[in-house]
mmCIF file of C-alpha atoms in Angstrom:
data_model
loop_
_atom_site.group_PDB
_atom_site.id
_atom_site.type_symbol
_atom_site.label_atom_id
_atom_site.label_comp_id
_atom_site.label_asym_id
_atom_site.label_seq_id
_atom_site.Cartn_x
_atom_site.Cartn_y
_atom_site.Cartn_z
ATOM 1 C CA UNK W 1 -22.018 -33.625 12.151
ATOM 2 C CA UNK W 2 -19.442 -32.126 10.031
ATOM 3 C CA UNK W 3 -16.909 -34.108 7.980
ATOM 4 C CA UNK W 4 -13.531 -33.402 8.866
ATOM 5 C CA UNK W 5 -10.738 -34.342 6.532
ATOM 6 C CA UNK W 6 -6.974 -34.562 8.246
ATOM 7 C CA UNK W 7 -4.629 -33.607 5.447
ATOM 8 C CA UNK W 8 -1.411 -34.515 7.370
ATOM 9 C CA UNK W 9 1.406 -32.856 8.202
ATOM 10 C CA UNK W 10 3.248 -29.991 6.059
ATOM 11 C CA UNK W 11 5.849 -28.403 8.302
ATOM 12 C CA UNK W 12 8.082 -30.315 10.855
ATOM 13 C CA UNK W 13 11.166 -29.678 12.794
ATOM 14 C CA UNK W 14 14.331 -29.253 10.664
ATOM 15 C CA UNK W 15 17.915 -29.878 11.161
ATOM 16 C CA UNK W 16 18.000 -25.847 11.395
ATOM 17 C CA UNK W 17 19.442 -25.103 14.980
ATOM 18 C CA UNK W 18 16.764 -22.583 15.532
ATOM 19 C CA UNK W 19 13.974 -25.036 14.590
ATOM 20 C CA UNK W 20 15.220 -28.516 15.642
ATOM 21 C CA UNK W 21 12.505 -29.084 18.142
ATOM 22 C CA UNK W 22 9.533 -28.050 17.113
ATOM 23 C CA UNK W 23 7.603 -25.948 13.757
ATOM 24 C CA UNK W 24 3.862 -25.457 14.968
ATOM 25 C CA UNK W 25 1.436 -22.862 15.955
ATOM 26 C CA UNK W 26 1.563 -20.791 12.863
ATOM 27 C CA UNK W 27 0.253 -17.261 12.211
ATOM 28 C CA UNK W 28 -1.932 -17.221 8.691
ATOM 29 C CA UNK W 29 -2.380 -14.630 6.291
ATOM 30 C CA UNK W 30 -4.077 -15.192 3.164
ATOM 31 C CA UNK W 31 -3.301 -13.240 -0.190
ATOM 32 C CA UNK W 32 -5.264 -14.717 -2.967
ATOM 33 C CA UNK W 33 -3.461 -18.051 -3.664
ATOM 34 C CA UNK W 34 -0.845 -17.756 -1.700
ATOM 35 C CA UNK W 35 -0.822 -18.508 2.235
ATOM 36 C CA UNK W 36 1.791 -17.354 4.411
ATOM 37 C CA UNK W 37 2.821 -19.228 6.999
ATOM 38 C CA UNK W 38 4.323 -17.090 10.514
ATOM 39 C CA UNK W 39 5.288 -20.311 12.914
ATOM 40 C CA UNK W 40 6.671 -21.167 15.869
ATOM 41 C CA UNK W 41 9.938 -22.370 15.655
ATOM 42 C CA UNK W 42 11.760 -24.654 18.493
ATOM 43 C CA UNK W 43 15.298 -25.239 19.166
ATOM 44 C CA UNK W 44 16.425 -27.455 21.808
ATOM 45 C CA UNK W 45 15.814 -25.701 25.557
ATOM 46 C CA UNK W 46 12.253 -24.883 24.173
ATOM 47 C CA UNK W 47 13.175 -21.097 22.730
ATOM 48 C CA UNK W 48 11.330 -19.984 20.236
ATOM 49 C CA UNK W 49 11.441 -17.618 17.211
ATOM 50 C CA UNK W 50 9.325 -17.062 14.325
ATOM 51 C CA UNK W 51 10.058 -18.672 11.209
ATOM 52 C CA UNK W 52 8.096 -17.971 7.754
ATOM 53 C CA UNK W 53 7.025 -20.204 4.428
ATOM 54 C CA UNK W 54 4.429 -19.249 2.049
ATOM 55 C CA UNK W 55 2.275 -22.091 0.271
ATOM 56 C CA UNK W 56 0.352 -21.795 -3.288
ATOM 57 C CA UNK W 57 -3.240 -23.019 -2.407
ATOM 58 C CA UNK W 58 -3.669 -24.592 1.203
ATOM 59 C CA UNK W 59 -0.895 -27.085 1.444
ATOM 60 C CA UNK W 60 1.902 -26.343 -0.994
ATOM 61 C CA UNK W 61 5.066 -25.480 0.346
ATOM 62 C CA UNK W 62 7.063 -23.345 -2.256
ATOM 63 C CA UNK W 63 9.173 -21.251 0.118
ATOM 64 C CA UNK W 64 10.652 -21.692 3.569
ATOM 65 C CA UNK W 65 13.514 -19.401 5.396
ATOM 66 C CA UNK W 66 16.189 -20.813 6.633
ATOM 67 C CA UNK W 67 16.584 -18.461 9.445
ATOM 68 C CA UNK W 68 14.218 -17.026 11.848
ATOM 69 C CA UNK W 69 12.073 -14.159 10.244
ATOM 70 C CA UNK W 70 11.333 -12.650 13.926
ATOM 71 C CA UNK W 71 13.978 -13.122 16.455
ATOM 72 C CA UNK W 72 14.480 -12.769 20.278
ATOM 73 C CA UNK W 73 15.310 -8.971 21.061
ATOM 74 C CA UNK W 74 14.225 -8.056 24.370
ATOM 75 C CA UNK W 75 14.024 -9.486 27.866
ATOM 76 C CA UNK W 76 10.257 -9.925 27.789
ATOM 77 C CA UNK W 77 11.074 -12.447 25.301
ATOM 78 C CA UNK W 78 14.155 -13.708 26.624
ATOM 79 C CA UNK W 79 12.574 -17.163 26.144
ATOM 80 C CA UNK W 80 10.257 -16.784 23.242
ATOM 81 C CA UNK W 81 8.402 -15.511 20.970
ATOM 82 C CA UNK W 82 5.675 -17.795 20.662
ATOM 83 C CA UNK W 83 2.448 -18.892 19.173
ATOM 84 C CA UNK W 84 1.451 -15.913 16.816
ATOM 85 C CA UNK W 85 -1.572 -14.695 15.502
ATOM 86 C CA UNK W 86 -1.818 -12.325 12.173
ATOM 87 C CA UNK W 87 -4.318 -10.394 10.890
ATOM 88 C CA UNK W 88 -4.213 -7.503 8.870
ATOM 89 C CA UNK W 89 -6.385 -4.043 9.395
ATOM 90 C CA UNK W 90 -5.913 -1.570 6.142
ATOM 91 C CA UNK W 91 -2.586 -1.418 5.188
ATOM 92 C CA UNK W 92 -0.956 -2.710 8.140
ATOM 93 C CA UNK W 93 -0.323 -6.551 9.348
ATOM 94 C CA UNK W 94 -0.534 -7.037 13.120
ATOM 95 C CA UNK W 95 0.836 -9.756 14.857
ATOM 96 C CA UNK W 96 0.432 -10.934 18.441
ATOM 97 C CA UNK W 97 2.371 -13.164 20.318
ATOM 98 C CA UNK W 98 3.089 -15.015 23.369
ATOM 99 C CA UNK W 99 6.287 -13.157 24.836
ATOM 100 C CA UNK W 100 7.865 -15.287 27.359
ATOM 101 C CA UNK W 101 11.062 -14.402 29.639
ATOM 102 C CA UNK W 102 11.343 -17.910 31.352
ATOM 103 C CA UNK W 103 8.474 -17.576 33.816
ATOM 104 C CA UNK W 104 5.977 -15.222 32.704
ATOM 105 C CA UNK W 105 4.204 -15.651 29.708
ATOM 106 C CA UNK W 106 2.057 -12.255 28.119
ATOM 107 C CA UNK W 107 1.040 -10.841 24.808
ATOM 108 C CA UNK W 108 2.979 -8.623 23.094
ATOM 109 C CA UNK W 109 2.152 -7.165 19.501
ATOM 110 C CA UNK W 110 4.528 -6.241 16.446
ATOM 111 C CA UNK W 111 3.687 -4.191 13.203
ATOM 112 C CA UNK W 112 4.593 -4.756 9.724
ATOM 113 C CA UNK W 113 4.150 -3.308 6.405
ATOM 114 C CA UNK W 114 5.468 -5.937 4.257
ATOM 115 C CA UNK W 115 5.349 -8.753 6.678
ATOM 116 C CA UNK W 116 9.812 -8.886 5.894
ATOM 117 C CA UNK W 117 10.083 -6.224 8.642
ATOM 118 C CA UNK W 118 8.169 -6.073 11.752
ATOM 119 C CA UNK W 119 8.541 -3.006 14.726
ATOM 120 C CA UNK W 120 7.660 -4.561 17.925
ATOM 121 C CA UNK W 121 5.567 -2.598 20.206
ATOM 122 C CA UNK W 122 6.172 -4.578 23.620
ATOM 123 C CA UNK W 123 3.763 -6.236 26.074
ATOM 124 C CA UNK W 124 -0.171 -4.980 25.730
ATOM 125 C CA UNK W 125 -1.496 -6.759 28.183
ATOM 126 C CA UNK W 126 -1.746 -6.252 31.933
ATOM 127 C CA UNK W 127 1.362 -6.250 33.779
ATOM 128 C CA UNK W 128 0.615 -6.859 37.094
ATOM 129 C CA UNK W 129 1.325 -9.451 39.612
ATOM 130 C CA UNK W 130 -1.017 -11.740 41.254
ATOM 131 C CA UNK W 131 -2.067 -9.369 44.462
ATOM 132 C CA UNK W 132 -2.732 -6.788 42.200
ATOM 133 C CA UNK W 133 -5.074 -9.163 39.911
ATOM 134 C CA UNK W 134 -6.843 -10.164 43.086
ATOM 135 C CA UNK W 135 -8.050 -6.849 44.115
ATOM 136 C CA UNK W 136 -9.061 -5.904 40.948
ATOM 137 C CA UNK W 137 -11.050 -8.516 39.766
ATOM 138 C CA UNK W 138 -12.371 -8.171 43.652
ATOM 139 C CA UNK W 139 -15.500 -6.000 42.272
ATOM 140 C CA UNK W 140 -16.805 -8.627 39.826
ATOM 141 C CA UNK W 141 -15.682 -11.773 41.552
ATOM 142 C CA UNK W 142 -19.453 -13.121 42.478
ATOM 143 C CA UNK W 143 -19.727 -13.264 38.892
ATOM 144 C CA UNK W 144 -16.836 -15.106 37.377
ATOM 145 C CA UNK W 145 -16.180 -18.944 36.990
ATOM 146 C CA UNK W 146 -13.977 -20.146 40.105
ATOM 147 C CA UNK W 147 -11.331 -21.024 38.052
ATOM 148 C CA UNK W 148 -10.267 -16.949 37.587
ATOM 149 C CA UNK W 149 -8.506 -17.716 41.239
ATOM 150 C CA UNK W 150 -6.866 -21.137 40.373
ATOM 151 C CA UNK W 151 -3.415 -19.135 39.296
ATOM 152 C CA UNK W 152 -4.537 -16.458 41.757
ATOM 153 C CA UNK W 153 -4.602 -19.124 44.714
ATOM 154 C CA UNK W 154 -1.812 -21.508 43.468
ATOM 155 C CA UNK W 155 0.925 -18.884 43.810
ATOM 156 C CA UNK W 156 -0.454 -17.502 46.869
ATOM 157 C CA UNK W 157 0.117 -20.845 48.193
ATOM 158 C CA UNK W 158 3.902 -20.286 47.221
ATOM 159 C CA UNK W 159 3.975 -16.859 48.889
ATOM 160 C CA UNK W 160 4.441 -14.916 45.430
ATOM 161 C CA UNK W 161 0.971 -12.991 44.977
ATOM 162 C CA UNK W 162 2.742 -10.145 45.826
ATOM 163 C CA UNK W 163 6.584 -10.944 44.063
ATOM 164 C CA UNK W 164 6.887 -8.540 40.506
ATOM 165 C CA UNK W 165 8.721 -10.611 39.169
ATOM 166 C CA UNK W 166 5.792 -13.523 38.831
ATOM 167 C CA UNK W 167 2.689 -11.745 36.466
ATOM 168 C CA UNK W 168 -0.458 -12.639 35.450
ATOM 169 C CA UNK W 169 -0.547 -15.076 32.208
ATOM 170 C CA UNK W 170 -2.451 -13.376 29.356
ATOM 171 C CA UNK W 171 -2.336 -15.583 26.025
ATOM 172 C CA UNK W 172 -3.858 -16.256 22.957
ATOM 173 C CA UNK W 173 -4.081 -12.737 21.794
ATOM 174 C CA UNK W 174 -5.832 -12.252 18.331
ATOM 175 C CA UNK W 175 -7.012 -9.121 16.787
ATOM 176 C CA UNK W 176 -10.483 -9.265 14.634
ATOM 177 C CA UNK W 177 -9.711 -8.378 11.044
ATOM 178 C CA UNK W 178 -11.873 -5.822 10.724
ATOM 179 C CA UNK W 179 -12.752 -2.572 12.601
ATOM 180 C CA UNK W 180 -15.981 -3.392 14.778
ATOM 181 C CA UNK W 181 -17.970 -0.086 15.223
ATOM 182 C CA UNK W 182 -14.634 1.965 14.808
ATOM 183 C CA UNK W 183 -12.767 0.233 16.978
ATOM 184 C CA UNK W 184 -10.129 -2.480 17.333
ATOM 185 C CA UNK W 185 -11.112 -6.183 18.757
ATOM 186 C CA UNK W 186 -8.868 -8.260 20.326
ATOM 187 C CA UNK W 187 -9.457 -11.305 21.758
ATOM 188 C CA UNK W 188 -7.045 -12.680 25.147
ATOM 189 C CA UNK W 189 -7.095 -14.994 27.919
ATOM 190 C CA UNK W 190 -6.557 -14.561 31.032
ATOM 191 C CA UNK W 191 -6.777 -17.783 32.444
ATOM 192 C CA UNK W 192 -9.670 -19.475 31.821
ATOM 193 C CA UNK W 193 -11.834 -18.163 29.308
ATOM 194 C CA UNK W 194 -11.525 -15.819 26.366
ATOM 195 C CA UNK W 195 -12.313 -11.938 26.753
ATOM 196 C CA UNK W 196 -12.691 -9.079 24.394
ATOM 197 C CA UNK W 197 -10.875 -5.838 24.607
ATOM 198 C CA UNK W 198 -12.097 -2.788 22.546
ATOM 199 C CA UNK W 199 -10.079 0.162 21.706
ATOM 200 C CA UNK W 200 -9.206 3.095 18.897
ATOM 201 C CA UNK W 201 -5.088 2.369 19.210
ATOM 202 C CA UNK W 202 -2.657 -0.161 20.439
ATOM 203 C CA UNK W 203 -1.153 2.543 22.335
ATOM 204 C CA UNK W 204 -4.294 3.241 24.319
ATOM 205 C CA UNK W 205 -3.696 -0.331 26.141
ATOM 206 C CA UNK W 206 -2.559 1.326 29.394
ATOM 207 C CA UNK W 207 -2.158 0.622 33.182
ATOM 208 C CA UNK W 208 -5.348 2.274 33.416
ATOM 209 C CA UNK W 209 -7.188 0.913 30.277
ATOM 210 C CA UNK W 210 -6.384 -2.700 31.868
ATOM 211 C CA UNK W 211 -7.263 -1.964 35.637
ATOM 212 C CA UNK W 212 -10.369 -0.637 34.158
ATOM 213 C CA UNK W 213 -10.885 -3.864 31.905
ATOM 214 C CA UNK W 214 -10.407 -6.313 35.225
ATOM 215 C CA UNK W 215 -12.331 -4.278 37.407
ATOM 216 C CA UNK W 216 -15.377 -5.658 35.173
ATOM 217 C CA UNK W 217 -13.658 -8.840 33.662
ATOM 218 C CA UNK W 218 -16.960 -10.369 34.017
ATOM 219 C CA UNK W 219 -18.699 -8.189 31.392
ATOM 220 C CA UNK W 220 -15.547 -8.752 29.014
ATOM 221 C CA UNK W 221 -15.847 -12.112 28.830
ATOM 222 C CA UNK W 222 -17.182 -13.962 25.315
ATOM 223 C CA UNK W 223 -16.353 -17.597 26.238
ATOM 224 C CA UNK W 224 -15.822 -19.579 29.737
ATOM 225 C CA UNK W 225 -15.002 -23.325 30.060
ATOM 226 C CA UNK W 226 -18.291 -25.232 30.616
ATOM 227 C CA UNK W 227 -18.994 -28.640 32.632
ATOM 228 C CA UNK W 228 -17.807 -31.050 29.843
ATOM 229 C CA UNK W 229 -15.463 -31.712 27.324
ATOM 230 C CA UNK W 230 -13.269 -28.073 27.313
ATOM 231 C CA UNK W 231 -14.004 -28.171 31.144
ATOM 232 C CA UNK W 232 -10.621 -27.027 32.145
ATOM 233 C CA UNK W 233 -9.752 -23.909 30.156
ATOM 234 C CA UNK W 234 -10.339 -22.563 26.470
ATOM 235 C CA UNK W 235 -8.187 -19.901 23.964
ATOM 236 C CA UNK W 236 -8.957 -18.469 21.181
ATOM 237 C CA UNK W 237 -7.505 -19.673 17.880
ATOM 238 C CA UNK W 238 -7.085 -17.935 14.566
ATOM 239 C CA UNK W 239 -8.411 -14.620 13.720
ATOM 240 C CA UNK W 240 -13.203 -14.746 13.721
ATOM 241 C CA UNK W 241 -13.900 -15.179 10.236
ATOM 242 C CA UNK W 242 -16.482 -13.076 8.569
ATOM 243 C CA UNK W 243 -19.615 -14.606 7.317
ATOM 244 C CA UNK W 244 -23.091 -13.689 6.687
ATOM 245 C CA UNK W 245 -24.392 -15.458 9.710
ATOM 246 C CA UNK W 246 -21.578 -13.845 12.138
ATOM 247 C CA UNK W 247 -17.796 -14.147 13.178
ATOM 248 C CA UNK W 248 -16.626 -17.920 13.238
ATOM 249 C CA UNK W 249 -14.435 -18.574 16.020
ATOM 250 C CA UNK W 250 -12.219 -21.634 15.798
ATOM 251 C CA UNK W 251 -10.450 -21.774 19.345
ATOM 252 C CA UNK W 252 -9.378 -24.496 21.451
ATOM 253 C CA UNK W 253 -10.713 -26.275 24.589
ATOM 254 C CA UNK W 254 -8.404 -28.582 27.125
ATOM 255 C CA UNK W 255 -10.154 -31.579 28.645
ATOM 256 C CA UNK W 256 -7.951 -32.821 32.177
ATOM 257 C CA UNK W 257 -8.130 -36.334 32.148
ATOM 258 C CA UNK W 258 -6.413 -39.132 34.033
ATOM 259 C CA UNK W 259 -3.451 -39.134 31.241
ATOM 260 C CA UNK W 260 -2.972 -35.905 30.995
ATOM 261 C CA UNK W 261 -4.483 -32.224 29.295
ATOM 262 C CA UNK W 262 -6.045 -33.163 26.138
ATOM 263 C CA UNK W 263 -6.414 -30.062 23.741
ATOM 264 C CA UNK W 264 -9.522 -30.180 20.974
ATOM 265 C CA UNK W 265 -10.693 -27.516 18.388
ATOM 266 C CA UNK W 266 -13.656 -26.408 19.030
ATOM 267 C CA UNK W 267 -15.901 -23.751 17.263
ATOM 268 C CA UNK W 268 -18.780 -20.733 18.269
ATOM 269 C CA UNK W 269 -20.313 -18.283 16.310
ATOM 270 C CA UNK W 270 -20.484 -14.779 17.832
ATOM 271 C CA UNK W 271 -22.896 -11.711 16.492
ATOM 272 C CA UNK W 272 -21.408 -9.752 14.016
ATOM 273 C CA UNK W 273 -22.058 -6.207 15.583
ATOM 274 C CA UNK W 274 -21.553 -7.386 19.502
ATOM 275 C CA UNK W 275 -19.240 -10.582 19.630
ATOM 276 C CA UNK W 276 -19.931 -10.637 23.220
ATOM 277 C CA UNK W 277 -23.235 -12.135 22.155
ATOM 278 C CA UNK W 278 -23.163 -15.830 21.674
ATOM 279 C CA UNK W 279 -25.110 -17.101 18.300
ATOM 280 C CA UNK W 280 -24.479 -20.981 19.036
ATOM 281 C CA UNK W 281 -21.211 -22.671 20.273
ATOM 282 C CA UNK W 282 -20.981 -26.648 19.614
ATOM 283 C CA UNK W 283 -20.751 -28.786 22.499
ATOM 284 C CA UNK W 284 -18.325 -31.376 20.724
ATOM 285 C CA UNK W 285 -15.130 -30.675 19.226
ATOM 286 C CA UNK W 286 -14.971 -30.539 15.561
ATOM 287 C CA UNK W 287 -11.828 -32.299 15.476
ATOM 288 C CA UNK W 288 -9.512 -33.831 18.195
ATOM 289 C CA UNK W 289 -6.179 -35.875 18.515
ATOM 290 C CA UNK W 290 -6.747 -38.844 16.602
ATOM 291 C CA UNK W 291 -3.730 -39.793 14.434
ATOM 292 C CA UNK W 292 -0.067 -40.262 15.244
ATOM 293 C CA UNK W 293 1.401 -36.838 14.663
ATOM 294 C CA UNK W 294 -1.069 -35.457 16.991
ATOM 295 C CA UNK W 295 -1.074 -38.150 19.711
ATOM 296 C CA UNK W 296 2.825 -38.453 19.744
ATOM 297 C CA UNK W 297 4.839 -35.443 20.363
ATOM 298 C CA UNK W 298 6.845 -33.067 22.509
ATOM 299 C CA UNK W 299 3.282 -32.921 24.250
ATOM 300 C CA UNK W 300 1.391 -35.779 23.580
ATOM 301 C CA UNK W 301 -2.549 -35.509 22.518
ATOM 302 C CA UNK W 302 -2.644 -31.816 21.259
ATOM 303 C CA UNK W 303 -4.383 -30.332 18.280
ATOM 304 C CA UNK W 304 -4.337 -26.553 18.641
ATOM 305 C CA UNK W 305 -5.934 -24.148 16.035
ATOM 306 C CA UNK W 306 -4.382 -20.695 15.175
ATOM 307 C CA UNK W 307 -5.157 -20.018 11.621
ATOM 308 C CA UNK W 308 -7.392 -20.744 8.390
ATOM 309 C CA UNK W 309 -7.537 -19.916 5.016
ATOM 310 C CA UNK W 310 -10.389 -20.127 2.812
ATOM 311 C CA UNK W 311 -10.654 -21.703 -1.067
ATOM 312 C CA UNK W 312 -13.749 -21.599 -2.298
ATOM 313 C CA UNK W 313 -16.160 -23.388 0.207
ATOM 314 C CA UNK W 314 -13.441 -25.333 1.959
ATOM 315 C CA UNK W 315 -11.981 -24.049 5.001
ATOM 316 C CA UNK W 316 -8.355 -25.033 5.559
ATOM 317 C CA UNK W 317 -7.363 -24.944 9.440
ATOM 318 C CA UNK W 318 -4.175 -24.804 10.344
ATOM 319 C CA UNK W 319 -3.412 -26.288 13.760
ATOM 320 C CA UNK W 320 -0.015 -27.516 15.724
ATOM 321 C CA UNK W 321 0.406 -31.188 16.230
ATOM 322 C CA UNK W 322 1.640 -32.537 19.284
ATOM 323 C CA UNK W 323 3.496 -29.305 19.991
ATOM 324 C CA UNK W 324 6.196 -30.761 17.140
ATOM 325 C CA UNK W 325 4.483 -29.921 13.719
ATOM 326 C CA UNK W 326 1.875 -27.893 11.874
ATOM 327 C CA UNK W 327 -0.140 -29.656 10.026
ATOM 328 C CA UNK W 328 -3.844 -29.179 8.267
ATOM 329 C CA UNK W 329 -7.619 -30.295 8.527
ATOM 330 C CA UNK W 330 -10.165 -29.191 6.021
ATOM 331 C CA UNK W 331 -13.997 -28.949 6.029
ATOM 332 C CA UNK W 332 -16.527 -27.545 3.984
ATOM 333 C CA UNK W 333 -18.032 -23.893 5.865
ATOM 334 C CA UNK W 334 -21.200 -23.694 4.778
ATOM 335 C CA UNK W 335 -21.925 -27.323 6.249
ATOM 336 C CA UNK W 336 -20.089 -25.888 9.777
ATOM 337 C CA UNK W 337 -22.412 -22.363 9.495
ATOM 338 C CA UNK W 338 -25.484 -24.759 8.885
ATOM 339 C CA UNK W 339 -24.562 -27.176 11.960
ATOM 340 C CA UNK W 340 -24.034 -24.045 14.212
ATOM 341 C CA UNK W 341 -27.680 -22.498 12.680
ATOM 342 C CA UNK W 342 -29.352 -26.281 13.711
ATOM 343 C CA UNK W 343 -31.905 -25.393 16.276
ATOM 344 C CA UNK W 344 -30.417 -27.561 19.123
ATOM 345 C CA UNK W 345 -26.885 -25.042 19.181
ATOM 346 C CA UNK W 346 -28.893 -21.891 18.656
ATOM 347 C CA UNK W 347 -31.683 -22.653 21.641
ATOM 348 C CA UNK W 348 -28.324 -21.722 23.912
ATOM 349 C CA UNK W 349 -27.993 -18.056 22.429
ATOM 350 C CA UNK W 350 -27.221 -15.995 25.243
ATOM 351 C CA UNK W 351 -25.706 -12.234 26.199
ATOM 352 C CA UNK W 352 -23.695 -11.600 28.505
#
């Protein structure tokens, strides 16, 4: 298996009102040496914003705002703007987020060209409520994994299918780096898999794009939870990295046990031309809550991946701890690439 090395801890909650609670989840961008750091940001009442400090090499912290570098603007985010994701296409950073109001929880995008200022664009995903999400995933429903109804069938239970004002979750958004046959990749999840949406703009993610997109949800789907350790749901983490033998995806997989949801990183490598094709996925995590930070937090027994950087060989991942800090694990990637190439993983290559 793959060595892991758990480099500890190097951002935590402050005495800053805006991140008292909690400094996880961080977006990554990588610029040579430097690293910066987009994350999550907790006051007390669990409201997030989006604070920003840049390291030299992996782990050292030279800068770090004292106020948030995204705030709360609109009432999509009344709550927070949460657990981003960064990438950036040409000349222009993109940055998806969790925007929550309180109840529902979707993914919105912002812009930047500097990453000082960012334009936000709103919520791209499907905004529809749970009635609506019933019919239209109605045409492919003999093909998905049961648990596509489990939010579907809970609220129904409450009488709100139908109520506006309760939508269908969409999280985890995170845009591929790179163009893939002319066209943007993003990565979501609706609950409880990951899926892949193609398209030529950000503006082209309409009402009609998305009824379109869960009227076959089944063919858009790279990832589902399997009988076993990420048996409950999965999300994708940082932004598929580029390598010679395909995109490695870093993402992370829950396990329901008797104490509670217990969230692992876990890692697949997809084809480099059609990520919906499956190279070879590892069955066991390649790192889980083990130490203190990770076991003991403001949710206990979380490790959660959303970036990486890259020095040399050695792959830096940047995870949230506990829901309380960010902190680092490093591994080599050619020994990763190698275990994922091992004739056991790759016997399960599949296309959906």
């Amino acid at each position: 298996m793959v060595k892991i090395n758990k480099l500890g801890i190097i951002l935590s909650p402050t005495e800053n009102e805006f991140e008292n609670n909690g400094a996880l989840n961080p977006g990554i961008y990588q610029d040579g040496n430097i690293v910066h750091i987009l994350y999550r940001a907790v006051k007390d009442g669990n409201v997030s914003t989006v604070g920003y400090a840049k390291a030299e090499g992996a782990m050292n912290i030279i800068e770090r705002r004292e106020k948030p570098l995204i705030d709360i603007e609109f009432e999509y985010e009344s709550h927070g703007v949460e657990d981003v994701r960064l990438v950036k296409i040409e000349d222009v950073y993109y940055l998806t987020y969790t925007a929550y109001d309180g109840v529902n929880a979707m993914g919105a995008l912002a812009t930047s060209k500097d990453l000082i200022t960012f334009e936000k664009h709103g919520i791209i995903t499907p905004r529809i409520n749970f009635e609506t999400y019933k019919k239209q995933i109605a045409k492919c429903s003999d093909k998905l994994n049961p648990k596509y109804h489990d939010y579907e069938k809970l609220f129904d239970g409450r009488g709100l299918n139908g109520d506006d004002s309760v939508m269908v979750r969409d999280k985890d958004l995170v845009f591929f780096p790179k163009k893939i046959n002319g066209k943007f990749a993003m990565l979501h999840r609706i609950w409880c898999g990951i899926q892949i949406a193609y398209f030529d703009k950000w503006e082209d993610l309409t009402d009609e794009y998305w009824k379109d997109h869960m009227e076959n949800l089944a063919d858009n789907i790279i990832l589902d939870p399997k009988e076993g350790i990420d048996i409950h749901y999965i999300g994708a983490g940082g932004a598929p990295i580029e390598t010679e033998d395909g995109w490695l995806l870093i993402y992370h997989g829950v396990q329901k046990t008797k104490k509670g949801n217990v969230y692992h990183a876990k890692v697949a490598l997809l084809d480099i031309n059609d990520p919906k094709i499956i190279i070879s996925e590892l069955d066991t995590p390649i790192f889980s809550p083990t130490e203190t930070w990770e076991l003991d937090g403001v949710v206990n027994d979380v490790v959660f991946p959303t970036g990486h950087s890259l020095f040399g060989d050695d792959l830096y991942v940047y995870y949230g701890a506990a829901d309380k800090h960010t902190a680092v694990a490093q591994l080599n990637i050619n020994e990763l690439l190698a275990e994922l190439k091992n004739d056991k993983w790759n016997k399960r290559k599949f296309n959906r």
